[in-house]
CSV table of C-alpha atoms in Angstrom, one decimal:
chain,number,residue,atom,x,y,z
A,1,MET,CA,47.5,-18.6,-2.8
A,2,ASP,CA,44.5,-16.1,-3.1
A,3,ASN,CA,42.2,-19.3,-1.9
A,4,LEU,CA,44.1,-19.8,1.3
A,5,LYS,CA,43.6,-16.2,1.9
A,6,ARG,CA,40.0,-17.3,2.9
A,7,PHE,CA,40.8,-19.1,5.6
A,8,LEU,CA,39.0,-20.2,8.6
A,9,ARG,CA,36.8,-17.4,10.0
A,10,SER,CA,37.2,-17.0,14.2
A,11,PRO,CA,34.6,-17.2,17.0
A,12,GLY,CA,34.2,-13.9,18.0
A,13,ARG,CA,36.5,-11.9,14.6
A,14,ILE,CA,32.4,-9.8,14.3
A,15,PHE,CA,30.7,-9.9,17.1
A,16,PRO,CA,32.2,-7.2,19.7
A,17,THR,CA,30.4,-4.7,18.0
A,18,LEU,CA,27.3,-5.9,19.2
A,19,LEU,CA,27.8,-5.6,22.8
A,20,SER,CA,26.3,-1.7,22.7
A,21,LEU,CA,23.6,-1.8,19.8
A,22,LEU,CA,21.9,-5.2,21.5
A,23,TRP,CA,22.2,-5.2,25.1
A,24,PRO,CA,19.2,-3.3,25.3
A,25,PHE,CA,17.1,-5.5,23.5
A,26,TRP,CA,19.1,-8.6,25.1
A,27,SER,CA,18.2,-7.6,28.0
A,28,CYS,CA,14.3,-7.4,28.1
A,29,LEU,CA,13.9,-10.5,27.1
A,30,SER,CA,13.0,-13.4,29.3
A,31,PRO,CA,12.5,-16.9,29.8
A,32,ASP,CA,8.5,-17.2,31.1
A,33,THR,CA,7.8,-15.4,27.5
A,34,TYR,CA,10.0,-16.1,24.7
A,35,ARG,CA,9.3,-17.4,22.0
A,36,PRO,CA,11.1,-18.3,18.7
A,37,ILE,CA,9.1,-17.3,15.5
A,38,ALA,CA,9.6,-20.7,13.6
A,39,GLY,CA,8.3,-23.5,15.7
A,40,SER,CA,7.7,-26.2,13.5
A,41,ASN,CA,9.9,-27.4,10.4
A,42,ALA,CA,7.8,-26.4,7.4
A,43,GLU,CA,7.4,-22.7,9.2
A,44,LEU,CA,11.5,-22.4,9.5
A,45,VAL,CA,12.2,-23.8,6.3
A,46,GLU,CA,9.1,-20.8,4.6
A,47,LEU,CA,11.2,-18.0,6.4
A,48,LEU,CA,14.9,-19.5,5.7
A,49,GLU,CA,13.5,-19.5,1.7
A,50,LYS,CA,12.9,-16.2,1.7
A,51,VAL,CA,16.0,-15.1,3.0
A,52,ARG,CA,18.2,-17.0,1.3
A,53,ARG,CA,17.0,-16.1,-2.7
A,54,GLU,CA,17.0,-12.4,-1.4
A,55,TYR,CA,20.5,-13.4,0.1
A,56,ASN,CA,21.1,-14.8,-3.4
A,57,GLN,CA,22.6,-18.4,-1.5
A,58,PRO,CA,23.0,-21.5,-3.2
A,59,ALA,CA,21.6,-23.5,0.1
A,60,MET,CA,20.9,-22.8,3.6
A,61,GLY,CA,20.5,-24.9,6.8
A,62,ALA,CA,19.1,-23.7,9.7
A,63,ALA,CA,17.9,-25.1,13.7
A,64,ILE,CA,16.3,-23.8,16.5
A,65,ILE,CA,16.6,-24.8,20.0
A,66,HIS,CA,13.7,-24.0,22.5
A,67,ASN,CA,13.2,-25.1,26.2
A,68,ASP,CA,15.4,-28.1,25.7
A,69,ARG,CA,14.2,-29.5,22.3
A,70,ILE,CA,14.8,-29.0,18.9
A,71,VAL,CA,11.4,-27.5,17.8
A,72,ALA,CA,12.9,-26.6,13.9
A,73,GLU,CA,15.6,-28.0,12.0
A,74,GLY,CA,15.3,-28.3,7.8
A,75,VAL,CA,17.1,-26.8,4.9
A,76,THR,CA,17.1,-25.0,1.6
A,77,GLY,CA,18.2,-24.4,-1.6
A,78,VAL,CA,20.8,-27.0,-4.4
A,79,THR,CA,23.7,-28.7,-3.6
A,80,VAL,CA,25.5,-26.9,-6.7
A,81,LEU,CA,24.6,-23.2,-7.7
A,82,ASN,CA,22.4,-23.5,-11.0
A,83,GLU,CA,22.4,-26.5,-10.9
A,84,THR,CA,19.2,-28.7,-10.0
A,85,ARG,CA,19.6,-30.8,-6.9
A,86,PRO,CA,18.1,-30.5,-3.7
A,87,VAL,CA,20.4,-30.8,-0.9
A,88,THR,CA,18.2,-33.0,2.1
A,89,PRO,CA,18.1,-33.5,5.7
A,90,ASP,CA,21.3,-35.4,5.3
A,91,SER,CA,23.2,-32.8,3.6
A,92,ARG,CA,26.5,-32.2,5.3
A,93,PHE,CA,27.2,-28.4,5.4
A,94,HIS,CA,31.6,-27.7,6.4
A,95,ILE,CA,31.2,-25.8,9.9
A,96,GLY,CA,35.0,-24.6,8.8
A,97,SER,CA,36.1,-23.3,12.3
A,98,THR,CA,33.3,-23.9,15.1
A,99,THR,CA,35.3,-26.7,15.0
A,100,LYS,CA,37.3,-26.1,17.8
A,101,GLY,CA,34.3,-25.7,19.5
A,102,MET,CA,33.7,-29.2,19.5
A,103,THR,CA,37.5,-29.9,20.1
A,104,ALA,CA,37.2,-28.1,23.5
A,105,LEU,CA,35.1,-30.1,24.2
A,106,LEU,CA,37.0,-33.7,23.2
A,107,ILE,CA,39.6,-31.7,25.6
A,108,ALA,CA,37.1,-31.4,28.3
A,109,ILE,CA,36.2,-34.9,28.3
A,110,MET,CA,40.2,-35.6,28.2
A,111,VAL,CA,40.1,-33.9,31.4
A,112,LYS,CA,37.1,-35.2,32.8
A,113,LYS,CA,38.1,-38.7,32.8
A,114,GLY,CA,42.0,-37.6,33.8
A,115,GLU,CA,43.6,-38.4,30.7
A,116,LEU,CA,44.8,-34.5,30.4
A,117,LYS,CA,44.5,-31.4,32.5
A,118,TYR,CA,44.4,-27.6,31.0
A,119,ASP,CA,47.9,-27.2,33.3
A,120,SER,CA,49.2,-29.7,31.7
A,121,THR,CA,52.2,-28.5,28.8
A,122,LEU,CA,53.7,-29.3,26.3
A,123,SER,CA,57.4,-31.5,27.7
A,124,ASP,CA,54.2,-33.3,29.7
A,125,VAL,CA,52.3,-35.1,26.5
A,126,LEU,CA,54.7,-34.5,23.5
A,127,THR,CA,57.9,-36.6,25.5
A,128,ASP,CA,59.3,-37.9,22.0
A,129,ILE,CA,59.1,-34.3,19.7
A,130,PRO,CA,62.0,-32.2,20.1
A,131,MET,CA,60.6,-28.8,20.6
A,132,ARG,CA,61.9,-25.2,21.8
A,133,SER,CA,62.8,-24.5,24.9
A,134,GLU,CA,60.0,-21.8,24.9
A,135,TYR,CA,57.3,-23.9,24.0
A,136,ALA,CA,58.5,-26.8,26.6
A,137,ARG,CA,55.6,-24.9,28.9
A,138,VAL,CA,52.7,-24.3,27.1
A,139,THR,CA,50.2,-25.4,28.6
A,140,VAL,CA,47.1,-27.1,27.3
A,141,ARG,CA,44.8,-23.4,28.2
A,142,ASP,CA,47.3,-21.5,26.3
A,143,LEU,CA,47.0,-23.5,23.5
A,144,LEU,CA,42.6,-23.1,23.6
A,145,LEU,CA,43.0,-18.8,24.0
A,146,ASN,CA,45.2,-19.0,21.4
A,147,ARG,CA,48.8,-17.6,23.2
A,148,SER,CA,51.0,-20.2,22.7
A,149,GLY,CA,53.1,-18.2,20.3
A,150,LEU,CA,52.8,-20.7,17.8
A,151,LEU,CA,52.2,-19.8,14.2
A,152,ALA,CA,48.5,-18.5,13.4
A,153,PHE,CA,48.2,-19.5,10.1
A,154,GLN,CA,45.4,-17.6,9.4
A,155,ASN,CA,46.1,-14.9,7.1
A,156,PRO,CA,49.1,-15.5,4.8
A,157,ILE,CA,49.5,-11.7,3.4
A,158,PHE,CA,50.9,-11.5,6.6
A,159,GLU,CA,52.9,-14.6,7.8
A,160,ASP,CA,56.1,-16.0,6.2
A,161,PRO,CA,55.4,-17.7,2.3
A,162,VAL,CA,57.9,-20.2,3.0
A,163,HIS,CA,56.0,-21.1,6.4
A,164,MET,CA,52.4,-21.3,4.7
A,165,GLU,CA,54.2,-23.1,1.4
A,166,LYS,CA,55.6,-26.2,3.9
A,167,LEU,CA,51.9,-26.0,6.0
A,168,ARG,CA,49.9,-26.0,2.7
A,169,THR,CA,51.6,-28.0,0.2
A,170,GLU,CA,54.3,-29.8,1.0
A,171,ILE,CA,54.1,-31.5,4.2
A,172,PRO,CA,49.9,-33.0,2.6
A,173,ALA,CA,52.0,-33.9,-0.4
A,174,ARG,CA,54.1,-36.4,1.3
A,175,TYR,CA,52.4,-37.3,4.2
A,176,ARG,CA,49.0,-38.6,3.1
A,177,ASP,CA,46.8,-39.7,6.3
A,178,ALA,CA,46.2,-36.6,9.0
A,179,ARG,CA,47.5,-38.8,12.4
A,180,SER,CA,50.8,-38.1,10.4
A,181,GLN,CA,50.1,-34.4,9.4
A,182,ARG,CA,49.7,-33.6,12.5
A,183,ARG,CA,53.2,-35.1,14.1
A,184,ALA,CA,55.4,-33.8,10.7
A,185,MET,CA,53.6,-29.9,11.8
A,186,ALA,CA,54.5,-29.8,15.4
A,187,GLU,CA,57.8,-30.9,14.4
A,188,TYR,CA,57.7,-28.3,11.9
A,189,VAL,CA,55.9,-25.5,14.4
A,190,LEU,CA,57.3,-26.3,17.5
A,191,ASN,CA,61.1,-26.0,15.9
A,192,LEU,CA,60.8,-22.4,14.8
A,193,PRO,CA,60.9,-18.9,17.0
A,194,PRO,CA,58.0,-18.5,18.7
A,195,GLN,CA,56.2,-15.4,16.9
A,196,TYR,CA,55.5,-13.6,20.6
A,197,ALA,CA,56.3,-14.8,24.0
A,198,PRO,CA,54.0,-17.8,24.6
A,199,GLY,CA,51.5,-16.4,27.7
A,200,SER,CA,52.2,-12.8,27.0
A,201,ARG,CA,49.7,-12.5,24.2
A,202,SER,CA,46.8,-13.7,22.3
A,203,VAL,CA,47.2,-14.3,18.5
A,204,TYR,CA,44.1,-16.5,16.6
A,205,SER,CA,45.9,-20.1,15.5
A,206,ASN,CA,45.0,-22.6,13.8
A,207,VAL,CA,48.6,-24.0,14.4
A,208,GLY,CA,48.0,-24.8,18.2
A,209,TRP,CA,43.7,-25.7,17.8
A,210,SER,CA,45.7,-28.3,15.4
A,211,ILE,CA,48.4,-29.0,18.1
A,212,LEU,CA,45.3,-29.4,20.9
A,213,GLY,CA,44.6,-32.7,18.5
A,214,LEU,CA,47.9,-33.7,18.9
A,215,VAL,CA,48.0,-33.3,22.5
A,216,ALA,CA,44.6,-36.0,22.7
A,217,GLU,CA,45.9,-38.2,20.4
A,218,THR,CA,49.2,-38.6,22.0
A,219,VAL,CA,47.5,-39.3,25.2
A,220,VAL,CA,45.7,-41.5,24.5
A,221,GLY,CA,46.5,-43.3,21.5
A,222,GLU,CA,44.0,-42.5,18.9
A,223,SER,CA,44.0,-40.6,16.0
A,224,TYR,CA,41.7,-37.2,17.0
A,225,GLU,CA,38.7,-38.3,14.4
A,226,ASP,CA,38.5,-41.8,15.7
A,227,LEU,CA,38.4,-40.0,19.5
A,228,MET,CA,35.9,-37.5,17.9
A,229,HIS,CA,33.5,-39.8,16.7
A,230,ASP,CA,34.2,-42.0,20.8
A,231,GLU,CA,33.7,-39.5,22.4
A,232,VAL,CA,31.2,-36.9,21.0
A,233,PHE,CA,29.8,-38.1,17.6
A,234,THR,CA,28.6,-40.9,18.7
A,235,PRO,CA,26.9,-40.2,22.0
A,236,LEU,CA,25.4,-37.1,20.5
A,237,GLY,CA,23.9,-39.0,17.9
A,238,MET,CA,25.7,-37.3,15.3
A,239,GLN,CA,26.5,-40.6,13.4
A,240,SER,CA,26.9,-38.9,9.7
A,241,ALA,CA,29.7,-36.1,10.3
A,242,ARG,CA,32.8,-36.5,8.9
A,243,ILE,CA,36.0,-34.8,9.3
A,244,GLY,CA,38.7,-33.7,6.5
A,245,GLY,CA,37.7,-32.7,3.9
A,246,TRP,CA,34.9,-31.2,1.4
A,247,PRO,CA,31.2,-32.9,1.5
A,248,ALA,CA,31.1,-33.1,-1.7
A,249,ASP,CA,33.9,-35.6,-3.7
A,250,ASP,CA,34.2,-37.9,-6.5
A,251,GLY,CA,32.9,-40.6,-4.2
A,252,ASP,CA,29.8,-38.3,-3.2
A,253,ARG,CA,28.2,-36.6,-5.4
A,254,SER,CA,24.6,-35.7,-3.9
A,255,GLN,CA,26.7,-33.6,-1.2
A,256,PRO,CA,26.8,-30.1,-1.2
A,257,ARG,CA,29.6,-28.3,-3.1
A,258,GLY,CA,30.8,-25.1,-1.9
A,259,HIS,CA,31.1,-21.7,-3.8
A,260,TYR,CA,33.4,-18.7,-3.3
A,261,ALA,CA,32.1,-15.8,-3.0
A,262,GLN,CA,32.4,-12.9,-6.3
A,263,THR,CA,31.0,-9.9,-7.2
A,264,GLU,CA,29.1,-11.7,-9.9
A,265,GLY,CA,27.3,-14.2,-7.4
A,266,PRO,CA,28.7,-17.5,-6.1
A,267,ARG,CA,30.9,-19.3,-7.9
A,268,ALA,CA,30.9,-23.5,-7.6
A,269,GLN,CA,34.3,-25.1,-6.0
A,270,PRO,CA,34.7,-27.3,-9.1
A,271,LEU,CA,35.1,-31.5,-7.4
A,272,ASP,CA,39.0,-31.4,-8.2
A,273,ASP,CA,39.8,-27.9,-6.4
A,274,GLU,CA,43.0,-28.1,-5.5
A,275,TYR,CA,42.3,-25.8,-2.9
A,276,ARG,CA,41.8,-27.5,0.4
A,277,LEU,CA,42.1,-27.5,3.8
A,278,PRO,CA,45.2,-29.9,5.1
A,279,LEU,CA,44.2,-32.8,7.0
A,280,TRP,CA,46.6,-32.3,9.8
A,281,MET,CA,44.2,-28.9,10.1
A,282,ASN,CA,40.9,-31.0,11.3
A,283,PRO,CA,41.1,-30.0,15.5
A,284,ALA,CA,40.6,-26.3,14.0
A,285,GLY,CA,37.9,-26.7,11.0
A,286,GLY,CA,37.6,-30.1,8.6
A,287,VAL,CA,33.8,-31.3,10.5
A,288,HIS,CA,31.3,-31.3,8.5
A,289,CYS,CA,27.6,-32.1,9.7
A,290,SER,CA,23.5,-32.4,8.7
A,291,ILE,CA,22.2,-30.0,10.2
A,292,HIS,CA,19.6,-32.2,12.4
A,293,GLU,CA,23.9,-33.3,14.0
A,294,TYR,CA,24.8,-29.5,14.4
A,295,ALA,CA,21.6,-28.7,16.1
A,296,LEU,CA,22.3,-31.8,18.9
A,297,TYR,CA,25.6,-30.2,19.1
A,298,ALA,CA,24.2,-27.1,20.6
A,299,ARG,CA,21.6,-28.1,22.3
A,300,GLU,CA,24.4,-30.5,24.6
A,301,ASN,CA,26.0,-27.1,25.2
A,302,LEU,CA,22.7,-25.1,26.0
A,303,LEU,CA,21.9,-28.7,27.9
A,304,GLY,CA,25.1,-29.0,29.6
A,305,LEU,CA,25.1,-25.3,31.3
A,306,ARG,CA,21.9,-25.9,33.3
A,307,GLY,CA,24.0,-29.6,34.0
A,308,GLN,CA,22.2,-31.7,31.7
A,309,GLY,CA,24.0,-32.3,29.7
A,310,ARG,CA,25.4,-36.2,28.5
A,311,LEU,CA,29.1,-35.4,28.8
A,312,LEU,CA,30.0,-33.5,31.0
A,313,ALA,CA,28.6,-31.9,34.3
A,314,ALA,CA,27.2,-28.0,34.5
A,315,GLY,CA,30.8,-26.8,35.8
A,316,GLU,CA,32.7,-28.3,33.0
A,317,TYR,CA,30.3,-26.7,30.3
A,318,ARG,CA,31.1,-23.5,32.3
A,319,GLU,CA,34.4,-23.5,31.5
A,320,ILE,CA,34.5,-23.8,28.4
A,321,HIS,CA,31.4,-20.9,28.3
A,322,SER,CA,33.0,-18.8,31.1
A,323,ILE,CA,35.3,-15.8,29.7
A,324,GLN,CA,38.8,-16.8,30.0
A,325,ASN,CA,40.6,-13.9,28.3
A,326,LYS,CA,39.4,-10.5,26.9
A,327,VAL,CA,42.5,-9.7,23.5
A,328,LYS,CA,42.2,-6.9,21.3
A,329,ALA,CA,40.6,-7.7,17.9
A,330,SER,CA,43.6,-5.6,16.6
A,331,GLU,CA,46.2,-8.7,18.6
A,332,MET,CA,43.9,-11.7,17.8
A,333,TYR,CA,44.3,-11.3,14.4
A,334,LEU,CA,46.7,-10.5,11.5
A,335,GLY,CA,46.1,-7.4,8.9
A,336,GLN,CA,42.7,-6.4,11.8
A,337,ASP,CA,42.3,-2.3,13.0
A,338,ASN,CA,39.8,-2.6,15.0
A,339,ASP,CA,40.9,-1.9,18.9
A,340,SER,CA,37.3,-3.5,20.0
A,341,VAL,CA,37.0,-6.3,23.0
A,342,ILE,CA,36.7,-9.9,22.4
A,343,ASN,CA,35.7,-12.1,25.2
A,344,LEU,CA,37.3,-15.7,24.8
A,345,GLY,CA,36.1,-18.5,26.0
A,346,TYR,CA,37.7,-22.6,24.9
A,347,GLY,CA,36.7,-22.4,21.0
A,348,TRP,CA,33.3,-19.6,21.5
A,349,ALA,CA,33.2,-15.9,21.8
A,350,VAL,CA,31.5,-15.0,25.0
A,351,LEU,CA,28.9,-12.2,25.1
A,352,PRO,CA,27.0,-10.7,28.3
A,353,GLY,CA,23.1,-10.8,27.1
A,354,GLY,CA,20.2,-10.7,29.3
A,355,ASP,CA,20.7,-12.7,32.5
A,356,GLY,CA,24.1,-13.4,31.8
A,357,LEU,CA,26.5,-14.9,28.8
A,358,LEU,CA,26.3,-15.7,25.8
A,359,SER,CA,28.4,-18.0,23.9
A,360,VAL,CA,29.0,-17.4,19.5
A,361,ALA,CA,30.9,-19.0,17.4
A,362,ASP,CA,31.3,-18.8,13.6
A,363,GLY,CA,33.3,-20.9,11.4
A,364,SER,CA,34.4,-20.5,7.2
A,365,GLY,CA,37.1,-22.1,4.9
A,366,GLY,CA,36.2,-19.2,2.4
A,367,THR,CA,33.2,-22.0,0.4
A,368,PHE,CA,30.8,-22.1,3.3
A,369,TYR,CA,29.4,-20.3,6.5
A,370,ALA,CA,28.4,-21.5,9.6
A,371,ARG,CA,27.2,-19.9,13.5
A,372,VAL,CA,26.0,-21.5,16.4
A,373,ILE,CA,25.2,-19.2,18.9
A,374,VAL,CA,23.6,-20.4,22.6
A,375,PHE,CA,21.8,-18.7,25.0
A,376,PRO,CA,21.6,-19.8,28.3
A,377,TRP,CA,19.0,-17.6,29.6
A,378,LEU,CA,16.6,-18.1,27.1
A,379,ARG,CA,16.7,-22.0,27.1
A,380,THR,CA,17.8,-21.2,23.2
A,381,ALA,CA,19.8,-22.1,20.3
A,382,TYR,CA,20.6,-21.2,16.8
A,383,VAL,CA,22.4,-23.0,14.6
A,384,GLY,CA,23.1,-21.9,11.1
A,385,PHE,CA,25.3,-22.9,7.3
A,386,THR,CA,25.1,-21.7,3.9
A,387,ASN,CA,27.7,-23.4,1.0
A,388,SER,CA,29.1,-20.3,0.7
A,389,GLY,CA,31.9,-17.8,1.4
A,390,ASN,CA,29.9,-14.9,2.0
A,391,GLY,CA,27.0,-16.5,3.9
A,392,GLU,CA,27.7,-14.5,6.9
A,393,PRO,CA,24.6,-11.7,6.2
A,394,ALA,CA,22.5,-14.8,5.3
A,395,LEU,CA,22.6,-16.2,8.9
A,396,SER,CA,22.7,-12.8,10.7
A,397,ALA,CA,19.2,-12.5,8.3
A,398,SER,CA,18.0,-15.6,9.2
A,399,ILE,CA,18.5,-15.4,13.1
A,400,LYS,CA,16.0,-12.9,13.1
A,401,ALA,CA,13.8,-14.2,10.8
A,402,LEU,CA,13.1,-17.8,12.7
A,403,THR,CA,14.2,-16.1,16.5
A,404,GLY,CA,12.9,-12.3,16.7
A,405,LEU,CA,16.2,-11.9,18.3
A,406,ASP,CA,18.0,-8.7,16.6
A,407,TRP,CA,21.2,-10.0,15.1
A,408,ASN,CA,22.2,-6.4,12.8
């Protein structure tokens, strides 16, 4: 149960408090004069290594996109703390809930193709899954904005342990593949009473995002995982990206292992660790990829907002990256007492900054930490990750060190 508490952090959790502090700084920046500090791979790695050491991270990776191209990228550190195997540019790190933005991108591609609508309902799509009447009119947009009424599966302290055990242990034990798990998960949760009236609130839901994966695979007839590879990863050149499990396992011990955050320092996650995210949850947080692949994803969003993307038109990207809903953090996250307002896009937190908006997403399953930020008006984006669950402060420091953009 302790490991279950280390669930995926959401886009937006840490960002509302930054608005008043950073607005004066961001508003002074000009795309004509702004340049990131790290202008080459060597410069980036040198600066990133200083941050890694200061914050006691086993390994870190980061990349900077500026004026349409990846100007600097790199990794530094070791796959396992206190061991000697270094991470490489091909090392895959788990990116947690920043996967949700990728799932939103897949949904948008399906909408563009006419395979789905944002207003399509669960009863329209999941025709062979019995569900309570309250869920019948829940739309794809409701799922994207966390207002479906479904179980959250985000904080076991505040959720029914019977449901947590069913979703975390029983369904994965009975069904071995991700698609079968998602269907079993849906059959279970769609017949539970709603946590609130669908559409009336927004409560961050890993279940809801996973239902989106089921919606996609039901419409097309391919698994969510195959669809992501076909529609997103392959067109963007993310050939080595994977979905499900941790980067390192008995089949590939060379990949980075995650580390639990502890008072005495990070503790490496055993290869046979019983804690792992269930496969049904892949659309909510299952992707692991290299730093270059993560940068390609950020670059696509940056270019897409200017009408130069490969996958969608500018208006379709703006749909993802515009403010679709506003919600208090205390409502969004179980157990939070912070009433700061979060602006939600589809899988992103959206903040005012400079001449327009910027989009941010954080993700962590408890043993890695990842962040992606898109600054459209500066024609700049940042991606970073660590293989430790306490990597957030290190990533914030790396943003300032590599880009000169204050993020503290």
